[in-house]
Structure formats: C-alpha cells, structure tokens
Coordinates of C-alpha atoms in Angstrom, one line a residue:
M81 CA -170.6 -23.4 103.1
D82 CA -167.6 -24.6 100.9
S83 CA -167.3 -21.0 99.6
D84 CA -167.2 -19.6 103.2
F85 CA -164.6 -22.2 104.2
S86 CA -162.5 -21.4 101.2
H87 CA -162.7 -17.7 101.9
A88 CA -161.7 -18.2 105.5
F89 CA -158.8 -20.5 104.5
Q90 CA -157.5 -18.0 102.0
K91 CA -157.8 -15.2 104.6
E92 CA -155.3 -17.0 106.9
L93 CA -152.7 -17.0 104.1
I94 CA -152.8 -13.2 103.5
C95 CA -150.1 -10.9 104.8
V96 CA -151.6 -8.1 106.8
I97 CA -148.9 -5.7 105.6
C98 CA -149.3 -6.1 101.9
S99 CA -152.7 -7.7 101.7
N100 CA -151.4 -10.4 99.3
Y101 CA -150.7 -14.1 99.6
L102 CA -147.7 -14.7 101.9
V103 CA -144.4 -14.8 100.1
D104 CA -141.5 -16.6 101.8
P105 CA -143.6 -16.5 105.0
V106 CA -141.9 -16.2 108.4
T107 CA -143.5 -16.4 111.9
I108 CA -142.3 -14.1 114.7
C109 CA -142.3 -14.5 118.4
C110 CA -145.9 -13.6 119.0
G111 CA -147.1 -16.2 116.5
H112 CA -148.2 -13.9 113.7
S113 CA -146.8 -14.5 110.2
F114 CA -145.8 -12.1 107.4
C115 CA -144.0 -12.1 104.1
R116 CA -140.3 -11.9 104.8
P117 CA -139.7 -9.0 102.5
C118 CA -142.6 -7.1 104.0
L119 CA -141.3 -7.7 107.5
C120 CA -137.7 -6.6 106.5
I121 CA -139.0 -3.3 105.1
S122 CA -141.3 -2.8 108.1
W123 CA -138.6 -3.4 110.6
E124 CA -135.8 -1.6 108.8
E125 CA -136.2 1.7 110.6
A126 CA -137.8 0.2 113.7
Q127 CA -136.3 0.6 117.2
S128 CA -135.1 -2.6 119.0
P129 CA -137.1 -4.5 120.0
A130 CA -139.4 -4.0 117.0
N131 CA -143.2 -4.3 117.3
C132 CA -145.4 -6.9 115.6
P133 CA -147.2 -5.2 112.7
A134 CA -150.4 -7.0 113.7
C135 CA -150.6 -7.0 117.5
R136 CA -147.9 -4.4 118.3
E137 CA -146.2 -6.8 120.8
P138 CA -142.5 -6.3 121.0
S139 CA -140.6 -8.8 119.0
R140 CA -136.9 -9.5 119.1
K141 CA -135.3 -9.2 115.6
Q142 CA -133.6 -12.3 114.4
D143 CA -132.9 -14.3 111.3
F144 CA -136.2 -16.1 111.0
K145 CA -136.6 -19.4 109.1
T146 CA -139.2 -19.8 106.4
N147 CA -142.4 -21.3 107.7
I148 CA -142.5 -24.4 105.4
L149 CA -146.1 -25.3 106.3
L150 CA -147.5 -21.9 105.5
K151 CA -145.4 -21.8 102.3
N152 CA -146.9 -25.1 101.1
L153 CA -150.4 -24.0 102.0
V154 CA -149.9 -20.7 100.0
T155 CA -148.7 -22.8 97.0
I156 CA -151.9 -24.9 97.2
A157 CA -154.0 -21.8 97.3
R158 CA -152.2 -20.2 94.4
K159 CA -152.6 -23.4 92.3
A160 CA -156.4 -23.4 93.1
S161 CA -156.6 -19.8 91.9
L162 CA -154.5 -20.6 88.8
W163 CA -156.8 -23.6 87.8
Q164 CA -159.9 -21.4 88.4
F165 CA -158.4 -18.9 86.0
L166 CA -157.4 -21.6 83.4
S167 CA -160.9 -23.1 83.5
S168 CA -162.4 -19.9 82.1
E169 CA -163.5 -19.9 78.5
K170 CA -160.8 -17.4 77.5
Q171 CA -158.1 -19.9 78.4
I172 CA -159.5 -22.6 76.2
C173 CA -157.6 -23.1 73.0
G174 CA -159.8 -22.1 70.1
T175 CA -158.2 -24.6 67.7
H176 CA -158.0 -27.7 69.9
R177 CA -160.5 -26.9 72.7
E178 CA -158.0 -27.8 75.3
T179 CA -156.9 -25.8 78.4
K180 CA -153.9 -23.6 77.9
K181 CA -151.7 -25.1 80.6
M182 CA -148.3 -24.8 78.9
F183 CA -146.1 -21.7 79.1
C184 CA -144.0 -20.7 76.1
D185 CA -140.8 -19.1 77.4
V186 CA -140.0 -17.5 74.1
E187 CA -143.3 -15.8 73.4
K188 CA -144.3 -15.4 77.1
S189 CA -147.7 -16.8 76.4
L190 CA -150.0 -19.7 77.3
L191 CA -150.6 -22.6 74.9
C192 CA -152.4 -25.9 75.0
L193 CA -150.3 -29.1 74.9
L194 CA -151.1 -29.7 71.2
C195 CA -150.1 -26.1 70.2
S196 CA -146.8 -26.4 72.2
N197 CA -145.9 -29.5 70.1
S198 CA -146.9 -27.9 66.8
Q199 CA -144.4 -26.9 64.1
E200 CA -144.9 -23.2 64.9
H201 CA -143.9 -23.6 68.5
G202 CA -142.0 -26.9 68.5
S203 CA -138.5 -25.3 68.7
H204 CA -139.5 -23.1 71.7
T205 CA -139.0 -24.0 75.4
H206 CA -142.2 -24.8 77.2
Y207 CA -143.1 -25.5 80.9
P208 CA -146.2 -26.7 82.7
I209 CA -147.5 -23.4 84.0
E210 CA -147.9 -24.2 87.7
G211 CA -144.3 -25.5 88.1
A212 CA -142.9 -22.7 86.0
A213 CA -144.6 -20.0 88.1
E214 CA -143.3 -21.4 91.4
E215 CA -139.8 -21.7 90.0
H216 CA -139.9 -18.1 88.7
R217 CA -141.1 -16.9 92.1
E218 CA -138.2 -18.7 93.8
K219 CA -135.7 -17.1 91.5
L220 CA -137.1 -13.7 92.3
L221 CA -137.0 -14.5 96.1
E222 CA -133.3 -15.5 95.8
Q223 CA -132.6 -12.2 94.0
M224 CA -134.4 -10.4 96.8
R225 CA -132.3 -12.2 99.5
I226 CA -129.1 -11.1 97.8
L227 CA -130.4 -7.6 97.2
W228 CA -131.4 -7.3 100.9
K229 CA -127.9 -8.2 102.0
K230 CA -126.6 -5.5 99.7
I231 CA -129.0 -3.0 101.2
Q232 CA -127.8 -3.9 104.7
E233 CA -124.1 -3.7 103.5
N234 CA -124.7 -0.3 101.9
Q235 CA -126.5 1.0 105.0
S236 CA -123.6 -0.2 107.2
N237 CA -121.1 1.5 105.0
L238 CA -123.2 4.7 105.0
N239 CA -123.4 4.7 108.8
E240 CA -119.6 4.1 109.0
E241 CA -118.9 6.9 106.6
R242 CA -120.9 9.4 108.6
R243 CA -119.4 8.3 111.8
T244 CA -115.9 8.5 110.3
A245 CA -116.5 12.0 109.0
L246 CA -117.5 13.1 112.6
L247 CA -114.6 11.4 114.3
W248 CA -112.1 12.4 111.6
R249 CA -113.0 16.1 111.9
G250 CA -112.4 15.8 115.7
D251 CA -109.1 14.1 115.1
V252 CA -107.9 16.9 112.9
V253 CA -108.8 19.6 115.4
L254 CA -107.0 17.7 118.2
R255 CA -104.0 16.9 116.0
A256 CA -103.6 20.6 115.1
Q257 CA -103.5 21.6 118.8
M258 CA -101.1 18.7 119.5
I259 CA -98.7 19.9 116.8
R260 CA -98.8 23.5 118.2
N261 CA -98.0 22.3 121.7
E262 CA -95.1 20.2 120.5
Y263 CA -93.5 23.0 118.5
R264 CA -93.7 25.2 121.6
K265 CA -91.2 22.9 123.2
L266 CA -88.7 23.3 120.3
H267 CA -86.5 26.1 119.1
P268 CA -88.4 29.2 117.8
V269 CA -86.5 29.0 114.5
L270 CA -88.9 26.1 113.6
H271 CA -91.9 28.5 113.5
G272 CA -91.9 28.4 109.7
E273 CA -91.9 24.6 109.7
E274 CA -94.9 24.6 112.2
K275 CA -96.8 27.0 109.9
Q276 CA -96.2 24.7 106.9
H277 CA -97.2 21.6 108.9
L278 CA -100.5 23.2 110.0
E279 CA -101.3 24.5 106.4
R280 CA -100.7 21.0 105.0
L281 CA -103.0 19.6 107.7
N282 CA -105.8 22.0 106.9
K283 CA -105.5 21.4 103.1
E284 CA -105.7 17.7 103.6
Y285 CA -108.7 18.2 105.9
Q286 CA -110.6 20.1 103.3
E287 CA -109.8 17.6 100.5
I288 CA -110.6 14.5 102.4
F289 CA -113.8 15.9 104.0
Q290 CA -115.1 16.6 100.5
Q291 CA -114.3 13.0 99.5
L292 CA -116.3 11.8 102.6
Q293 CA -119.2 14.1 101.7
R294 CA -119.3 12.8 98.1
S295 CA -119.0 9.2 99.3
W296 CA -122.0 9.4 101.7
V297 CA -124.1 11.2 99.0
N298 CA -123.3 8.3 96.6
M299 CA -124.2 5.7 99.3
D300 CA -127.4 7.5 100.1
Q301 CA -128.4 7.5 96.4
K302 CA -127.5 3.8 96.2
S303 CA -129.6 3.0 99.2
K304 CA -132.7 4.6 97.6
H305 CA -132.0 2.8 94.3
L306 CA -131.6 -0.6 96.0
K307 CA -134.8 -0.2 98.0
E308 CA -136.7 0.8 94.8
M309 CA -135.4 -2.4 93.1
Y310 CA -136.3 -4.5 96.2
Q311 CA -139.9 -3.2 96.2
E312 CA -140.2 -3.8 92.4
L313 CA -139.1 -7.4 92.9
M314 CA -141.6 -7.7 95.8
K315 CA -144.4 -6.4 93.6
M316 CA -143.4 -9.0 90.9
C317 CA -143.5 -11.8 93.5
H318 CA -147.1 -10.9 94.4
K319 CA -148.4 -11.0 90.8
P320 CA -150.7 -13.9 89.8
D321 CA -148.8 -16.8 88.3
V322 CA -149.7 -16.0 84.7
E323 CA -148.7 -12.3 85.0
L324 CA -145.5 -13.3 86.9
L325 CA -144.4 -15.6 84.0
Q326 CA -144.8 -12.8 81.5
V327 CA -142.3 -10.6 83.3
R328 CA -138.8 -10.9 81.9
M329 CA -136.2 -11.3 84.7
E330 CA -133.1 -9.3 84.7
D331 CA -129.9 -9.8 86.7
S332 CA -130.5 -7.0 89.2
V333 CA -128.1 -8.1 92.0
L334 CA -124.7 -7.9 90.3
L335 CA -124.2 -4.2 91.4
H336 CA -121.2 -2.2 92.2
M337 CA -121.4 -1.1 95.8
P338 CA -119.7 2.2 96.8
Q339 CA -117.0 1.6 99.4
P340 CA -116.2 3.8 102.4
V341 CA -113.3 6.3 102.1
N342 CA -110.2 5.4 104.1
P343 CA -109.1 8.9 105.2
E344 CA -105.4 9.1 106.0
L345 CA -103.4 12.2 106.9
T346 CA -99.8 12.7 105.9
V347 CA -97.4 12.3 108.9
G348 CA -95.1 15.3 108.6
P349 CA -91.7 15.1 110.4
I350 CA -91.0 17.4 113.3
T351 CA -87.3 18.5 113.3
G352 CA -85.4 17.5 116.5
L353 CA -88.4 15.5 118.0
V354 CA -86.6 12.2 118.4
D355 CA -83.3 13.8 119.4
R356 CA -85.1 15.7 122.2
L357 CA -86.8 12.6 123.6
N358 CA -83.7 10.4 123.3
R359 CA -82.2 12.4 126.3
F360 CA -84.7 10.5 128.4
R361 CA -84.0 7.1 126.8
V362 CA -84.4 4.0 129.1
E363 CA -84.1 0.3 128.3
I364 CA -87.3 -1.5 129.3
A365 CA -87.2 -5.1 130.4
F366 CA -90.4 -7.1 129.8
T367 CA -91.9 -10.2 131.3
W368 CA -93.3 -12.2 128.4
E369 CA -96.1 -14.7 128.6
V370 CA -98.5 -16.3 126.1
T371 CA -102.0 -15.4 127.0
N372 CA -105.6 -15.1 125.7
H373 CA -106.0 -12.0 127.7
N374 CA -104.9 -9.6 125.0
I375 CA -106.8 -11.5 122.3
R376 CA -110.0 -10.3 124.0
L377 CA -108.4 -6.8 124.1
F378 CA -108.2 -6.6 120.3
G379 CA -111.7 -8.2 120.1
D380 CA -113.1 -5.5 122.3
V381 CA -111.7 -2.9 119.9
R382 CA -113.2 -4.5 116.9
R383 CA -116.6 -4.9 118.6
L384 CA -116.7 -1.3 119.9
M385 CA -115.1 0.6 117.0
F386 CA -115.8 -1.5 113.9
R387 CA -118.8 -3.6 115.0
R388 CA -116.7 -6.8 114.4
G389 CA -116.4 -9.9 116.6
S390 CA -113.3 -10.8 118.5
L391 CA -110.5 -13.1 117.2
N392 CA -110.5 -16.8 117.7
S393 CA -109.3 -17.3 121.2
D394 CA -107.7 -20.6 120.3
R395 CA -104.9 -18.8 118.5
S396 CA -101.6 -19.2 120.4
D397 CA -99.4 -16.7 118.5
Y398 CA -100.5 -13.6 120.5
F399 CA -98.2 -12.3 123.3
A400 CA -98.7 -9.9 126.1
A401 CA -95.9 -8.3 128.1
W402 CA -95.6 -6.1 131.2
G403 CA -92.6 -4.0 132.1
T404 CA -90.6 -5.1 135.2
W405 CA -90.4 -1.4 136.3
V406 CA -93.1 0.8 137.8
F407 CA -92.8 4.5 136.9
S408 CA -94.2 7.1 139.2
S409 CA -92.1 10.2 138.5
G410 CA -89.7 11.7 135.9
K411 CA -89.5 11.5 132.1
H412 CA -88.9 8.2 130.3
Y413 CA -88.6 7.3 126.6
W414 CA -88.3 3.9 125.0
E415 CA -88.9 2.3 121.6
L416 CA -90.4 -0.9 120.4
D417 CA -90.3 -2.7 117.0
V418 CA -93.7 -3.5 115.6
D419 CA -92.7 -4.3 112.0
S420 CA -93.6 -8.1 112.2
S421 CA -97.1 -7.6 113.8
W422 CA -100.6 -7.4 112.3
D423 CA -102.2 -6.4 115.7
W424 CA -100.3 -4.7 118.4
A425 CA -100.8 -2.5 121.4
L426 CA -98.2 -0.5 123.4
G427 CA -98.1 2.1 126.1
V428 CA -98.5 2.0 129.9
C429 CA -101.1 0.6 132.3
K430 CA -101.9 0.7 136.0
D431 CA -101.0 -2.3 138.1
S432 CA -104.7 -2.7 139.1
W433 CA -105.7 -3.2 135.5
M434 CA -103.3 -6.1 135.3
R435 CA -104.4 -7.7 138.6
K436 CA -108.0 -7.5 137.5
N437 CA -107.0 -9.3 134.3
S438 CA -109.2 -6.7 132.6
T439 CA -109.4 -6.5 128.9
M440 CA -111.8 -3.6 128.5
V441 CA -110.2 -1.0 126.3
T442 CA -112.6 1.5 127.9
S443 CA -110.8 1.3 131.2
K444 CA -109.3 4.6 132.5
D445 CA -106.3 2.7 133.8
I446 CA -104.6 2.2 130.4
F447 CA -102.9 4.6 127.9
L448 CA -102.3 2.5 124.8
L449 CA -101.7 3.0 121.1
L450 CA -103.3 0.1 119.2
C451 CA -103.0 -1.0 115.7
V452 CA -105.8 -3.3 114.6
K453 CA -106.2 -5.0 111.2
V454 CA -109.8 -4.8 110.0
D455 CA -110.5 -6.5 106.7
N456 CA -107.6 -5.4 104.5
R457 CA -106.6 -2.2 106.2
F458 CA -104.9 -1.2 109.5
S459 CA -106.4 1.3 111.9
L460 CA -104.7 3.2 114.7
L461 CA -106.5 4.0 118.0
T462 CA -105.7 5.2 121.5
T463 CA -107.5 4.4 124.7
S464 CA -108.7 6.7 127.6
P465 CA -111.0 7.3 125.8
L466 CA -111.0 4.9 122.8
F467 CA -110.5 7.1 119.8
P468 CA -109.4 6.5 116.2
H469 CA -106.5 8.3 114.5
Y470 CA -106.4 8.7 110.8
V471 CA -102.7 8.6 110.1
E472 CA -100.6 5.9 108.4
K473 CA -99.5 2.8 110.2
P474 CA -95.9 3.2 111.5
L475 CA -93.3 0.8 110.2
G476 CA -90.3 -0.2 112.2
R477 CA -90.1 1.3 115.7
V478 CA -92.7 3.2 117.7
G479 CA -91.5 5.5 120.5
V480 CA -93.3 5.9 123.9
F481 CA -92.6 9.0 125.9
L482 CA -93.9 9.0 129.5
D483 CA -93.8 12.5 131.1
F484 CA -94.9 12.5 134.8
E485 CA -94.1 16.2 135.1
G486 CA -96.7 17.1 132.5
G487 CA -98.9 14.1 133.3
S488 CA -98.9 12.9 129.6
V489 CA -98.0 10.0 127.4
S490 CA -96.9 10.4 123.7
F491 CA -96.4 8.0 120.8
L492 CA -93.9 8.6 118.0
N493 CA -93.4 7.2 114.5
V494 CA -89.7 7.0 114.8
T495 CA -89.0 6.3 111.1
R496 CA -90.9 9.5 110.1
S497 CA -89.8 11.5 113.2
S498 CA -93.4 12.4 113.6
L499 CA -95.9 12.6 116.5
I500 CA -98.7 10.0 116.3
W501 CA -100.5 11.2 119.4
S502 CA -99.9 13.0 122.7
Y503 CA -102.3 12.9 125.6
P504 CA -103.2 16.4 127.0
A505 CA -101.3 17.5 130.1
G506 CA -102.7 16.2 133.3
S507 CA -104.1 13.0 131.8
L508 CA -101.8 10.7 133.9
N509 CA -101.5 10.9 137.7
F510 CA -100.8 7.4 139.0
P511 CA -97.9 4.9 138.8
V512 CA -97.8 2.8 135.6
R513 CA -95.9 -0.1 134.0
P514 CA -95.0 -0.4 130.3
F515 CA -97.2 -2.7 128.3
F516 CA -96.8 -4.4 125.0
S517 CA -99.0 -6.9 123.1
T518 CA -98.5 -8.3 119.6
G519 CA -99.8 -10.8 117.1
H520 CA -97.1 -12.1 114.8
R521 CA -97.7 -12.9 111.2

C-alpha cells in the first residue's frame, strides 16, 4: 500500500512533456503543471492562444510564477530518491562504513564525513550532498532564464531584420521612381546627374541587401546554437542529484548577440530643387498648445512599427501645433526647424482628424513625416500608409511642399537639398492644415 501511494505521489510530480520530475514548475490556466523550460520550448512556435500540452485547452500565454508548493514537493521527492540511492551498499564507505553524504567539489565525488575531514581531502571544499544538488540546480535554472531571454531577444532581432529587408527593398524601388519623377520637372541638362544618382542608389541597395542577408544568416545560426545550449542545460537539470553534481558548470550566458543592421541610404542633392520650390514659399502661422495628444501619436508609431510601448504621458515638454490657414488649392512651400527635437512630426492634416482628437497614425486624413527615436537611433517614417524610410535624419530645416495641382505632398532635407519623400500624384484631394509636433531635448 505504501509503495502504491509513493508511486501515485511521484506520478503527480512528473512533467508530461519530458517525463521527468518537474523543474521550476508552473501551472497554466487549465490547472495543469509543467516544467517552465518544457513549456517555453513547447509554446515557442505555437499560435496564440497556445494549447495545453496535456488537455489541449487553449491557454493564454503569460509570465507564469513558479508554483512554490509543487517545487517543494518535488524537492522532497528528489531527497527521498537520493537517500534511497545513498542507502545502497555501493554508497557505504569501505574504510569507515559510513554513508557517503558529503560531496567533494574538487574531485566531484562522494565521501563520508570522516573521509572529507581526512588529510587527503581536508583542503578541498565539501558540501552536504542534498543541499549542494539543489543549489547547483538553481544555478542552472538561473542560467536558463537568462539564456531564454537571449533566445527571445535574438528571435526578435531576426524577425526585425527580415521585416527590414522586405520594407527596405520596397523603399528603394519607390525612391528610384520618386527621383525620376523629380528630375522630369527640372532642366534636361541634369540628365547626367539623374543617372549618377540612380546608379549610386542601386549600388548602395546591393551592398546593404548583402549585409542584411549575412546578418539574418548569423542570427539564424545563433538561434540554433542558443536553443541547443538551452536544451543541454535542461537535460542537466533533470539529472539525478549525484550525476548533476558531477557536471562542471560553465558560464554559458555571457554571449555576444548579433545586432540588426541599420540600413541607411545616402541622400544625394538634386540641383535646383530648393530654388524651384522657394518660388511657392509662404510663411505659416501656428497655434501652439501643450498637449498629450501627440505623445500618443509617437507611441502609436513605436507600437505599430517597432513593437515598443508609448512614451510616458505625464511628460509636459511635447508640443502640437496646427496652422491657422486651410489650404485647398495652389502650390505652397514652407520650412520648419527640427534641430532641437528628438521626436517630431510635420506635414498636413484634415480638419476632421483634429476635431476627432485622433492620434492614429494609420488615419488616411494625415500626410506626415515623422522622426522617432527608438533606443539609440532615429527612424524616419511617413503616414498614409505608415512606412519607414531608410535615409539619414535631416539636421536643421525640413521643407514641406503642398501641391494641390498634382495632389501630392513632398518633404525636403533643406541642408542637403535632397528629397526625403514625395507622395504619388493624386494622393491628396481634400483641404488640409499644416501640422507640427515636437519633443524638445
């Protein structure tokens, strides 16, 4: 009867995924419990919501807390198995006829208490085996937690790299067409400059695309390596206490992680671009107000494009401004200084977008160029639709050209006399106001 009870008790402490004693046990929504490492690996490729490996019930992914009760019960079960092992004749010291319950950290072997205090082993470090095994296992689990974060970080970087390669290729194609369209408006004598501009763009495209390919290959290899390390550590955690102590731990988590490439195209000047647009120069008057409205605007961009959260809405050094004029015809050009800003947005918007107090950058009522700081780098994007542009951040003044005859809005890097982005003809067909939002350093 006692044997049946013991067997039934131990069965409840077994993970159905790995068929070993639970390690760092967690309990999911349906009530079933698993090793945290086993569940992490099982759910890594799963759709959301993931299914319970035992009953297949959908379970929402979340950061589960260790089930302390189960962990303590597993510790008791392991100790029972350990003492059953130590009570065998093989684990009785042949010299002193005592149980070998001390672990020698130098020789990675079991000794009885008298042997551990002998002259031969007296200078070595010794631990009671049951405490040493649990401590060793906890150190392995901590390594696994750190390693799992690195696995997730690397996978996130890999996804970002692949996404960047796809978007960047599209940006180059659109940028080439935009450059051709702009040169058609200028003197034919600039045909040679246009050709050089496009050749340089194509050369940079080839070079950077190769960098992106090498980068994601490195990240893919790193992902496989990290997962192999993680599974090796998991196997070590499942070893019986005596075998576990005989494994020499190595610092496997201090690893160099490949970082995503930050592709950036050279912004070549277009001769006569600013001079041509200055013929339509207007002075814009803005109504300024301090608001949290535009903070959510930048937060939306981070969440949609970079999977980041929004900024703290308590910050008061963000400003949004709307032009006092409404434009519905003609051609108009103005410039704004963005040098002292970390986040900024400028362009034009529909009155209805303002009245709704809408901050969604996916709205079709806004044509904005945004500069958003993410980590330690700046990214340029335009709205309608939200799209990244892989050119350097403009310093100084940015020009906005509103062309109702062509139904387009263009943005210029004034210092470089280059075109950042121009919307295709026919994109704009409703009255708009100038818009400017900035976050000061």
